[in-house]
PDB file of N, CA and C in Angstrom:
ATOM      1  N   LEU A   1      -9.884  38.579   4.614  1.00  0.00           N
ATOM      2  CA  LEU A   1      -9.474  37.371   5.304  1.00  0.00           C
ATOM      3  C   LEU A   1     -10.439  37.062   6.453  1.00  0.00           C
ATOM      4  N   LEU A   2     -10.761  38.081   7.237  1.00  0.00           N
ATOM      5  CA  LEU A   2     -11.686  37.855   8.349  1.00  0.00           C
ATOM      6  C   LEU A   2     -13.088  37.541   7.858  1.00  0.00           C
ATOM      7  N   ALA A   3     -13.510  38.195   6.786  1.00  0.00           N
ATOM      8  CA  ALA A   3     -14.846  37.929   6.242  1.00  0.00           C
ATOM      9  C   ALA A   3     -14.961  36.489   5.764  1.00  0.00           C
ATOM     10  N   VAL A   4     -13.932  35.994   5.100  1.00  0.00           N
ATOM     11  CA  VAL A   4     -13.935  34.610   4.635  1.00  0.00           C
ATOM     12  C   VAL A   4     -13.933  33.656   5.825  1.00  0.00           C
ATOM     13  N   THR A   5     -13.091  33.943   6.805  1.00  0.00           N
ATOM     14  CA  THR A   5     -13.001  33.084   7.990  1.00  0.00           C
ATOM     15  C   THR A   5     -14.335  33.014   8.716  1.00  0.00           C
ATOM     16  N   ASP A   6     -15.015  34.161   8.816  1.00  0.00           N
ATOM     17  CA  ASP A   6     -16.318  34.191   9.490  1.00  0.00           C
ATOM     18  C   ASP A   6     -17.417  33.526   8.661  1.00  0.00           C
ATOM     19  N   ALA A   7     -17.264  33.514   7.335  1.00  0.00           N
ATOM     20  CA  ALA A   7     -18.318  32.992   6.462  1.00  0.00           C
ATOM     21  C   ALA A   7     -18.293  31.479   6.298  1.00  0.00           C
ATOM     22  N   VAL A   8     -17.138  30.869   6.459  1.00  0.00           N
ATOM     23  CA  VAL A   8     -17.046  29.427   6.230  1.00  0.00           C
ATOM     24  C   VAL A   8     -16.831  28.673   7.536  1.00  0.00           C
ATOM     25  N   LYS A   9     -17.122  27.399   7.493  1.00  0.00           N
ATOM     26  CA  LYS A   9     -16.939  26.561   8.681  1.00  0.00           C
ATOM     27  C   LYS A   9     -15.688  25.695   8.579  1.00  0.00           C
ATOM     28  N   LEU A  10     -14.846  25.990   7.589  1.00  0.00           N
ATOM     29  CA  LEU A  10     -13.622  25.237   7.355  1.00  0.00           C
ATOM     30  C   LEU A  10     -12.416  26.000   7.901  1.00  0.00           C
ATOM     31  N   PRO A  11     -11.325  25.319   8.151  1.00  0.00           N
ATOM     32  CA  PRO A  11     -10.104  26.030   8.531  1.00  0.00           C
ATOM     33  C   PRO A  11      -9.619  26.917   7.385  1.00  0.00           C
ATOM     34  N   VAL A  12      -9.107  28.088   7.727  1.00  0.00           N
ATOM     35  CA  VAL A  12      -8.594  29.039   6.740  1.00  0.00           C
ATOM     36  C   VAL A  12      -7.112  29.255   7.038  1.00  0.00           C
ATOM     37  N   LEU A  13      -6.280  29.152   5.990  1.00  0.00           N
ATOM     38  CA  LEU A  13      -4.841  29.371   6.148  1.00  0.00           C
ATOM     39  C   LEU A  13      -4.476  30.793   5.738  1.00  0.00           C
ATOM     40  N   ASN A  14      -3.819  31.500   6.618  1.00  0.00           N
ATOM     41  CA  ASN A  14      -3.306  32.834   6.327  1.00  0.00           C
ATOM     42  C   ASN A  14      -1.909  32.651   5.748  1.00  0.00           C
ATOM     43  N   LEU A  15      -1.770  32.879   4.444  1.00  0.00           N
ATOM     44  CA  LEU A  15      -0.493  32.669   3.774  1.00  0.00           C
ATOM     45  C   LEU A  15       0.327  33.932   3.618  1.00  0.00           C
ATOM     46  N   SER A  16      -0.264  35.116   3.839  1.00  0.00           N
ATOM     47  CA  SER A  16       0.517  36.322   3.565  1.00  0.00           C
ATOM     48  C   SER A  16       0.244  37.523   4.447  1.00  0.00           C
ATOM     49  N   ALA A  17      -0.792  37.546   5.232  1.00  0.00           N
ATOM     50  CA  ALA A  17      -1.095  38.724   6.052  1.00  0.00           C
ATOM     51  C   ALA A  17      -0.234  38.732   7.308  1.00  0.00           C
ATOM     52  N   ALA A  18       0.521  39.819   7.492  1.00  0.00           N
ATOM     53  CA  ALA A  18       1.444  39.912   8.621  1.00  0.00           C
ATOM     54  C   ALA A  18       0.907  40.777   9.758  1.00  0.00           C
ATOM     55  N   ASP A  19      -0.355  41.167   9.694  1.00  0.00           N
ATOM     56  CA  ASP A  19      -0.926  42.051  10.706  1.00  0.00           C
ATOM     57  C   ASP A  19      -0.936  41.387  12.078  1.00  0.00           C
ATOM     58  N   ASP A  20      -0.419  42.101  13.064  1.00  0.00           N
ATOM     59  CA  ASP A  20      -0.395  41.574  14.430  1.00  0.00           C
ATOM     60  C   ASP A  20      -1.806  41.441  14.999  1.00  0.00           C
ATOM     61  N   ARG A  21      -2.724  42.281  14.529  1.00  0.00           N
ATOM     62  CA  ARG A  21      -4.087  42.241  15.066  1.00  0.00           C
ATOM     63  C   ARG A  21      -4.789  40.920  14.760  1.00  0.00           C
ATOM     64  N   LEU A  22      -4.360  40.225  13.699  1.00  0.00           N
ATOM     65  CA  LEU A  22      -4.951  38.933  13.368  1.00  0.00           C
ATOM     66  C   LEU A  22      -4.591  37.866  14.398  1.00  0.00           C
ATOM     67  N   ARG A  23      -3.572  38.120  15.161  1.00  0.00           N
ATOM     68  CA  ARG A  23      -3.147  37.185  16.202  1.00  0.00           C
ATOM     69  C   ARG A  23      -3.563  37.664  17.588  1.00  0.00           C
ATOM     70  N   GLY A  24      -4.255  38.784  17.633  1.00  0.00           N
ATOM     71  CA  GLY A  24      -4.695  39.372  18.892  1.00  0.00           C
ATOM     72  C   GLY A  24      -6.182  39.657  18.878  1.00  0.00           C
ATOM     73  N   ALA A  25      -6.529  40.932  18.674  1.00  0.00           N
ATOM     74  CA  ALA A  25      -7.923  41.378  18.747  1.00  0.00           C
ATOM     75  C   ALA A  25      -8.821  40.704  17.705  1.00  0.00           C
ATOM     76  N   ASP A  26      -8.298  40.447  16.515  1.00  0.00           N
ATOM     77  CA  ASP A  26      -9.096  39.838  15.450  1.00  0.00           C
ATOM     78  C   ASP A  26      -8.814  38.343  15.271  1.00  0.00           C
ATOM     79  N   CYS A  27      -8.367  37.689  16.306  1.00  0.00           N
ATOM     80  CA  CYS A  27      -8.062  36.258  16.245  1.00  0.00           C
ATOM     81  C   CYS A  27      -9.352  35.458  16.026  1.00  0.00           C
ATOM     82  N   ARG A  28      -9.262  34.428  15.213  1.00  0.00           N
ATOM     83  CA  ARG A  28     -10.391  33.519  14.961  1.00  0.00           C
ATOM     84  C   ARG A  28      -9.930  32.086  15.205  1.00  0.00           C
ATOM     85  N   ALA A  29     -10.824  31.264  15.707  1.00  0.00           N
ATOM     86  CA  ALA A  29     -10.480  29.883  16.053  1.00  0.00           C
ATOM     87  C   ALA A  29     -10.082  29.055  14.831  1.00  0.00           C
ATOM     88  N   ARG A  30     -10.663  29.338  13.661  1.00  0.00           N
ATOM     89  CA  ARG A  30     -10.373  28.549  12.463  1.00  0.00           C
ATOM     90  C   ARG A  30      -9.325  29.185  11.557  1.00  0.00           C
ATOM     91  N   LEU A  31      -8.702  30.266  12.008  1.00  0.00           N
ATOM     92  CA  LEU A  31      -7.698  30.958  11.194  1.00  0.00           C
ATOM     93  C   LEU A  31      -6.305  30.515  11.639  1.00  0.00           C
ATOM     94  N   TYR A  32      -5.589  29.864  10.732  1.00  0.00           N
ATOM     95  CA  TYR A  32      -4.253  29.350  11.026  1.00  0.00           C
ATOM     96  C   TYR A  32      -3.216  30.148  10.234  1.00  0.00           C
ATOM     97  N   HIS A  33      -2.179  30.557  10.913  1.00  0.00           N
ATOM     98  CA  HIS A  33      -1.180  31.433  10.310  1.00  0.00           C
ATOM     99  C   HIS A  33       0.044  30.640   9.852  1.00  0.00           C
ATOM    100  N   VAL A  34       0.340  30.736   8.570  1.00  0.00           N
ATOM    101  CA  VAL A  34       1.540  30.138   8.005  1.00  0.00           C
ATOM    102  C   VAL A  34       2.637  31.187   7.949  1.00  0.00           C
ATOM    103  N   TYR A  35       2.240  32.428   7.755  1.00  0.00           N
ATOM    104  CA  TYR A  35       3.148  33.554   7.603  1.00  0.00           C
ATOM    105  C   TYR A  35       3.340  34.240   8.963  1.00  0.00           C
ATOM    106  N   PRO A  36       4.558  34.616   9.338  1.00  0.00           N
ATOM    107  CA  PRO A  36       4.769  35.269  10.634  1.00  0.00           C
ATOM    108  C   PRO A  36       4.242  36.704  10.645  1.00  0.00           C
ATOM    109  N   SER A  37       3.922  37.189  11.835  1.00  0.00           N
ATOM    110  CA  SER A  37       3.503  38.585  11.972  1.00  0.00           C
ATOM    111  C   SER A  37       4.735  39.491  11.927  1.00  0.00           C
ATOM    112  N   GLU A  38       4.502  40.790  11.798  1.00  0.00           N
ATOM    113  CA  GLU A  38       5.612  41.749  11.798  1.00  0.00           C
ATOM    114  C   GLU A  38       6.399  41.658  13.100  1.00  0.00           C
ATOM    115  N   ARG A  39       5.694  41.531  14.205  1.00  0.00           N
ATOM    116  CA  ARG A  39       6.384  41.430  15.494  1.00  0.00           C
ATOM    117  C   ARG A  39       7.225  40.151  15.571  1.00  0.00           C
ATOM    118  N   GLN A  40       6.704  39.048  15.078  1.00  0.00           N
ATOM    119  CA  GLN A  40       7.465  37.796  15.098  1.00  0.00           C
ATOM    120  C   GLN A  40       8.723  37.906  14.255  1.00  0.00           C
ATOM    121  N   ARG A  41       8.615  38.547  13.095  1.00  0.00           N
ATOM    122  CA  ARG A  41       9.795  38.729  12.237  1.00  0.00           C
ATOM    123  C   ARG A  41      10.824  39.633  12.902  1.00  0.00           C
ATOM    124  N   ALA A  42      10.354  40.722  13.517  1.00  0.00           N
ATOM    125  CA  ALA A  42      11.268  41.645  14.197  1.00  0.00           C
ATOM    126  C   ALA A  42      11.927  40.966  15.394  1.00  0.00           C
ATOM    127  N   ASP A  43      11.174  40.162  16.134  1.00  0.00           N
ATOM    128  CA  ASP A  43      11.749  39.426  17.262  1.00  0.00           C
ATOM    129  C   ASP A  43      12.806  38.429  16.796  1.00  0.00           C
ATOM    130  N   ALA A  44      12.546  37.744  15.702  1.00  0.00           N
ATOM    131  CA  ALA A  44      13.528  36.793  15.171  1.00  0.00           C
ATOM    132  C   ALA A  44      14.804  37.516  14.761  1.00  0.00           C
ATOM    133  N   LEU A  45      14.666  38.668  14.132  1.00  0.00           N
ATOM    134  CA  LEU A  45      15.839  39.454  13.754  1.00  0.00           C
ATOM    135  C   LEU A  45      16.598  39.913  14.995  1.00  0.00           C
ATOM    136  N   GLY A  46      15.867  40.396  15.999  1.00  0.00           N
ATOM    137  CA  GLY A  46      16.512  40.820  17.246  1.00  0.00           C
ATOM    138  C   GLY A  46      17.258  39.684  17.922  1.00  0.00           C
ATOM    139  N   GLN A  47      16.658  38.510  17.964  1.00  0.00           N
ATOM    140  CA  GLN A  47      17.307  37.351  18.572  1.00  0.00           C
ATOM    141  C   GLN A  47      18.558  36.952  17.798  1.00  0.00           C
ATOM    142  N   THR A  48      18.494  37.039  16.477  1.00  0.00           N
ATOM    143  CA  THR A  48      19.661  36.711  15.646  1.00  0.00           C
ATOM    144  C   THR A  48      20.801  37.690  15.899  1.00  0.00           C
ATOM    145  N   LEU A  49      20.475  38.966  15.974  1.00  0.00           N
ATOM    146  CA  LEU A  49      21.511  39.975  16.223  1.00  0.00           C
ATOM    147  C   LEU A  49      22.156  39.782  17.590  1.00  0.00           C
ATOM    148  N   VAL A  50      21.355  39.486  18.596  1.00  0.00           N
ATOM    149  CA  VAL A  50      21.890  39.242  19.942  1.00  0.00           C
ATOM    150  C   VAL A  50      22.774  37.998  19.940  1.00  0.00           C
ATOM    151  N   ALA A  51      22.344  36.944  19.271  1.00  0.00           N
ATOM    152  CA  ALA A  51      23.124  35.701  19.214  1.00  0.00           C
ATOM    153  C   ALA A  51      24.479  35.922  18.556  1.00  0.00           C
ATOM    154  N   ARG A  52      24.529  36.824  17.590  1.00  0.00           N
ATOM    155  CA  ARG A  52      25.795  37.119  16.905  1.00  0.00           C
ATOM    156  C   ARG A  52      26.597  38.217  17.592  1.00  0.00           C
ATOM    157  N   LYS A  53      26.045  38.719  18.710  1.00  0.00           N
ATOM    158  CA  LYS A  53      26.678  39.780  19.492  1.00  0.00           C
ATOM    159  C   LYS A  53      26.834  41.073  18.684  1.00  0.00           C
ATOM    160  N   TRP A  54      25.860  41.326  17.806  1.00  0.00           N
ATOM    161  CA  TRP A  54      25.806  42.570  17.048  1.00  0.00           C
ATOM    162  C   TRP A  54      24.808  43.475  17.758  1.00  0.00           C
ATOM    163  N   THR A  55      25.265  44.176  18.776  1.00  0.00           N
ATOM    164  CA  THR A  55      24.355  44.927  19.636  1.00  0.00           C
ATOM    165  C   THR A  55      24.118  46.357  19.176  1.00  0.00           C
ATOM    166  N   LYS A  56      24.930  46.857  18.263  1.00  0.00           N
ATOM    167  CA  LYS A  56      24.728  48.203  17.727  1.00  0.00           C
ATOM    168  C   LYS A  56      24.200  48.085  16.307  1.00  0.00           C
ATOM    169  N   VAL A  57      23.095  48.798  16.026  1.00  0.00           N
ATOM    170  CA  VAL A  57      22.371  48.617  14.783  1.00  0.00           C
ATOM    171  C   VAL A  57      22.157  49.964  14.092  1.00  0.00           C
ATOM    172  N   LEU A  58      22.375  50.012  12.787  1.00  0.00           N
ATOM    173  CA  LEU A  58      21.988  51.136  11.944  1.00  0.00           C
ATOM    174  C   LEU A  58      20.678  50.741  11.273  1.00  0.00           C
ATOM    175  N   MET A  59      19.639  51.548  11.446  1.00  0.00           N
ATOM    176  CA  MET A  59      18.340  51.224  10.879  1.00  0.00           C
ATOM    177  C   MET A  59      18.068  52.109   9.667  1.00  0.00           C
ATOM    178  N   LEU A  60      17.810  51.477   8.527  1.00  0.00           N
ATOM    179  CA  LEU A  60      17.445  52.179   7.303  1.00  0.00           C
ATOM    180  C   LEU A  60      15.938  52.059   7.128  1.00  0.00           C
ATOM    181  N   THR A  61      15.270  53.187   6.874  1.00  0.00           N
ATOM    182  CA  THR A  61      13.816  53.171   6.736  1.00  0.00           C
ATOM    183  C   THR A  61      13.408  53.750   5.392  1.00  0.00           C
ATOM    184  N   GLY A  62      12.371  53.166   4.814  1.00  0.00           N
ATOM    185  CA  GLY A  62      11.845  53.641   3.543  1.00  0.00           C
ATOM    186  C   GLY A  62      10.886  54.801   3.742  1.00  0.00           C
ATOM    187  N   PRO A  63      10.421  55.386   2.646  1.00  0.00           N
ATOM    188  CA  PRO A  63       9.599  56.593   2.729  1.00  0.00           C
ATOM    189  C   PRO A  63       8.105  56.364   2.984  1.00  0.00           C
ATOM    190  N   SER A  64       7.604  55.159   2.801  1.00  0.00           N
ATOM    191  CA  SER A  64       6.160  54.944   2.909  1.00  0.00           C
ATOM    192  C   SER A  64       5.703  54.789   4.358  1.00  0.00           C
ATOM    193  N   ALA A  65       4.406  54.903   4.553  1.00  0.00           N
ATOM    194  CA  ALA A  65       3.817  54.733   5.885  1.00  0.00           C
ATOM    195  C   ALA A  65       4.030  53.308   6.394  1.00  0.00           C
ATOM    196  N   ALA A  66       3.952  52.329   5.492  1.00  0.00           N
ATOM    197  CA  ALA A  66       4.185  50.934   5.889  1.00  0.00           C
ATOM    198  C   ALA A  66       5.623  50.745   6.359  1.00  0.00           C
ATOM    199  N   ASP A  67       6.565  51.437   5.698  1.00  0.00           N
ATOM    200  CA  ASP A  67       7.964  51.366   6.121  1.00  0.00           C
ATOM    201  C   ASP A  67       8.140  51.949   7.519  1.00  0.00           C
ATOM    202  N   GLN A  68       7.462  53.042   7.794  1.00  0.00           N
ATOM    203  CA  GLN A  68       7.555  53.674   9.106  1.00  0.00           C
ATOM    204  C   GLN A  68       6.950  52.779  10.194  1.00  0.00           C
ATOM    205  N   GLN A  69       5.863  52.115   9.853  1.00  0.00           N
ATOM    206  CA  GLN A  69       5.238  51.194  10.810  1.00  0.00           C
ATOM    207  C   GLN A  69       6.161  50.001  11.082  1.00  0.00           C
ATOM    208  N   ARG A  70       6.765  49.465  10.038  1.00  0.00           N
ATOM    209  CA  ARG A  70       7.688  48.350  10.198  1.00  0.00           C
ATOM    210  C   ARG A  70       8.903  48.768  11.019  1.00  0.00           C
ATOM    211  N   ALA A  71       9.390  49.995  10.815  1.00  0.00           N
ATOM    212  CA  ALA A  71      10.526  50.503  11.582  1.00  0.00           C
ATOM    213  C   ALA A  71      10.184  50.631  13.066  1.00  0.00           C
ATOM    214  N   ALA A  72       8.955  51.056  13.362  1.00  0.00           N
ATOM    215  CA  ALA A  72       8.530  51.166  14.757  1.00  0.00           C
ATOM    216  C   ALA A  72       8.499  49.798  15.430  1.00  0.00           C
ATOM    217  N   VAL A  73       8.029  48.787  14.712  1.00  0.00           N
ATOM    218  CA  VAL A  73       8.007  47.420  15.253  1.00  0.00           C
ATOM    219  C   VAL A  73       9.430  46.924  15.480  1.00  0.00           C
ATOM    220  N   ALA A  74      10.332  47.218  14.534  1.00  0.00           N
ATOM    221  CA  ALA A  74      11.728  46.797  14.668  1.00  0.00           C
ATOM    222  C   ALA A  74      12.410  47.515  15.824  1.00  0.00           C
ATOM    223  N   GLN A  75      12.109  48.798  16.012  1.00  0.00           N
ATOM    224  CA  GLN A  75      12.702  49.520  17.136  1.00  0.00           C
ATOM    225  C   GLN A  75      12.207  48.979  18.477  1.00  0.00           C
ATOM    226  N   ALA A  76      10.940  48.607  18.543  1.00  0.00           N
ATOM    227  CA  ALA A  76      10.408  48.006  19.771  1.00  0.00           C
ATOM    228  C   ALA A  76      11.104  46.679  20.063  1.00  0.00           C
ATOM    229  N   ALA A  77      11.347  45.875  19.023  1.00  0.00           N
ATOM    230  CA  ALA A  77      12.062  44.607  19.200  1.00  0.00           C
ATOM    231  C   ALA A  77      13.494  44.863  19.646  1.00  0.00           C
ATOM    232  N   ALA A  78      14.133  45.866  19.069  1.00  0.00           N
ATOM    233  CA  ALA A  78      15.506  46.203  19.481  1.00  0.00           C
ATOM    234  C   ALA A  78      15.545  46.564  20.952  1.00  0.00           C
ATOM    235  N   LYS A  79      14.577  47.314  21.399  1.00  0.00           N
ATOM    236  CA  LYS A  79      14.511  47.684  22.821  1.00  0.00           C
ATOM    237  C   LYS A  79      14.293  46.447  23.692  1.00  0.00           C
ATOM    238  N   ARG A  80      13.388  45.545  23.254  1.00  0.00           N
ATOM    239  CA  ARG A  80      13.116  44.325  24.034  1.00  0.00           C
ATOM    240  C   ARG A  80      14.362  43.465  24.209  1.00  0.00           C
ATOM    241  N   TYR A  81      15.215  43.431  23.194  1.00  0.00           N
ATOM    242  CA  TYR A  81      16.396  42.569  23.232  1.00  0.00           C
ATOM    243  C   TYR A  81      17.675  43.294  23.603  1.00  0.00           C
ATOM    244  N   GLY A  82      17.560  44.546  24.023  1.00  0.00           N
ATOM    245  CA  GLY A  82      18.722  45.278  24.503  1.00  0.00           C
ATOM    246  C   GLY A  82      19.671  45.725  23.399  1.00  0.00           C
ATOM    247  N   LEU A  83      19.161  45.879  22.193  1.00  0.00           N
ATOM    248  CA  LEU A  83      19.988  46.347  21.085  1.00  0.00           C
ATOM    249  C   LEU A  83      19.991  47.875  21.075  1.00  0.00           C
ATOM    250  N   GLN A  84      21.075  48.442  20.611  1.00  0.00           N
ATOM    251  CA  GLN A  84      21.196  49.891  20.555  1.00  0.00           C
ATOM    252  C   GLN A  84      21.095  50.339  19.094  1.00  0.00           C
ATOM    253  N   VAL A  85      20.053  51.104  18.777  1.00  0.00           N
ATOM    254  CA  VAL A  85      19.909  51.671  17.447  1.00  0.00           C
ATOM    255  C   VAL A  85      20.741  52.953  17.435  1.00  0.00           C
ATOM    256  N   VAL A  86      21.914  52.917  16.800  1.00  0.00           N
ATOM    257  CA  VAL A  86      22.839  54.060  16.853  1.00  0.00           C
ATOM    258  C   VAL A  86      22.413  55.181  15.911  1.00  0.00           C
ATOM    259  N   ALA A  87      21.689  54.855  14.831  1.00  0.00           N
ATOM    260  CA  ALA A  87      21.190  55.871  13.908  1.00  0.00           C
ATOM    261  C   ALA A  87      20.071  55.292  13.067  1.00  0.00           C
ATOM    262  N   THR A  88      19.186  56.177  12.638  1.00  0.00           N
ATOM    263  CA  THR A  88      18.130  55.820  11.702  1.00  0.00           C
ATOM    264  C   THR A  88      18.266  56.736  10.494  1.00  0.00           C
ATOM    265  N   LYS A  89      18.405  56.146   9.331  1.00  0.00           N
ATOM    266  CA  LYS A  89      18.617  56.909   8.103  1.00  0.00           C
ATOM    267  C   LYS A  89      17.537  56.568   7.090  1.00  0.00           C
ATOM    268  N   PRO A  90      17.129  57.555   6.274  1.00  0.00           N
ATOM    269  CA  PRO A  90      16.169  57.261   5.205  1.00  0.00           C
ATOM    270  C   PRO A  90      16.848  56.470   4.085  1.00  0.00           C
ATOM    271  N   PHE A  91      16.075  55.628   3.427  1.00  0.00           N
ATOM    272  CA  PHE A  91      16.590  54.782   2.358  1.00  0.00           C
ATOM    273  C   PHE A  91      15.542  54.688   1.265  1.00  0.00           C
ATOM    274  N   LYS A  92      15.953  54.851   0.014  1.00  0.00           N
ATOM    275  CA  LYS A  92      15.011  54.756  -1.104  1.00  0.00           C
ATOM    276  C   LYS A  92      15.231  53.441  -1.821  1.00  0.00           C
TER     277      LYS A  92
END
């Protein structure tokens, strides 16, 4: 995605990459994001839970490294919004 963005002089639409670094350290002026980042998705979920007054959360995590990374982002969002993660359980 970055190689294409750097190679062309046209706007590039990011339709599927959720990496937060694309919106930070690897940001490009011609790269437009249609798809939300992992942090944006976790923040939206946290805001929804707070709005519904569901402050206690059970977090299910998958076995892969990507699942663990996503869980870390979700836990950070829970902390930002004052949610209490009461347990974290593995899920297949």
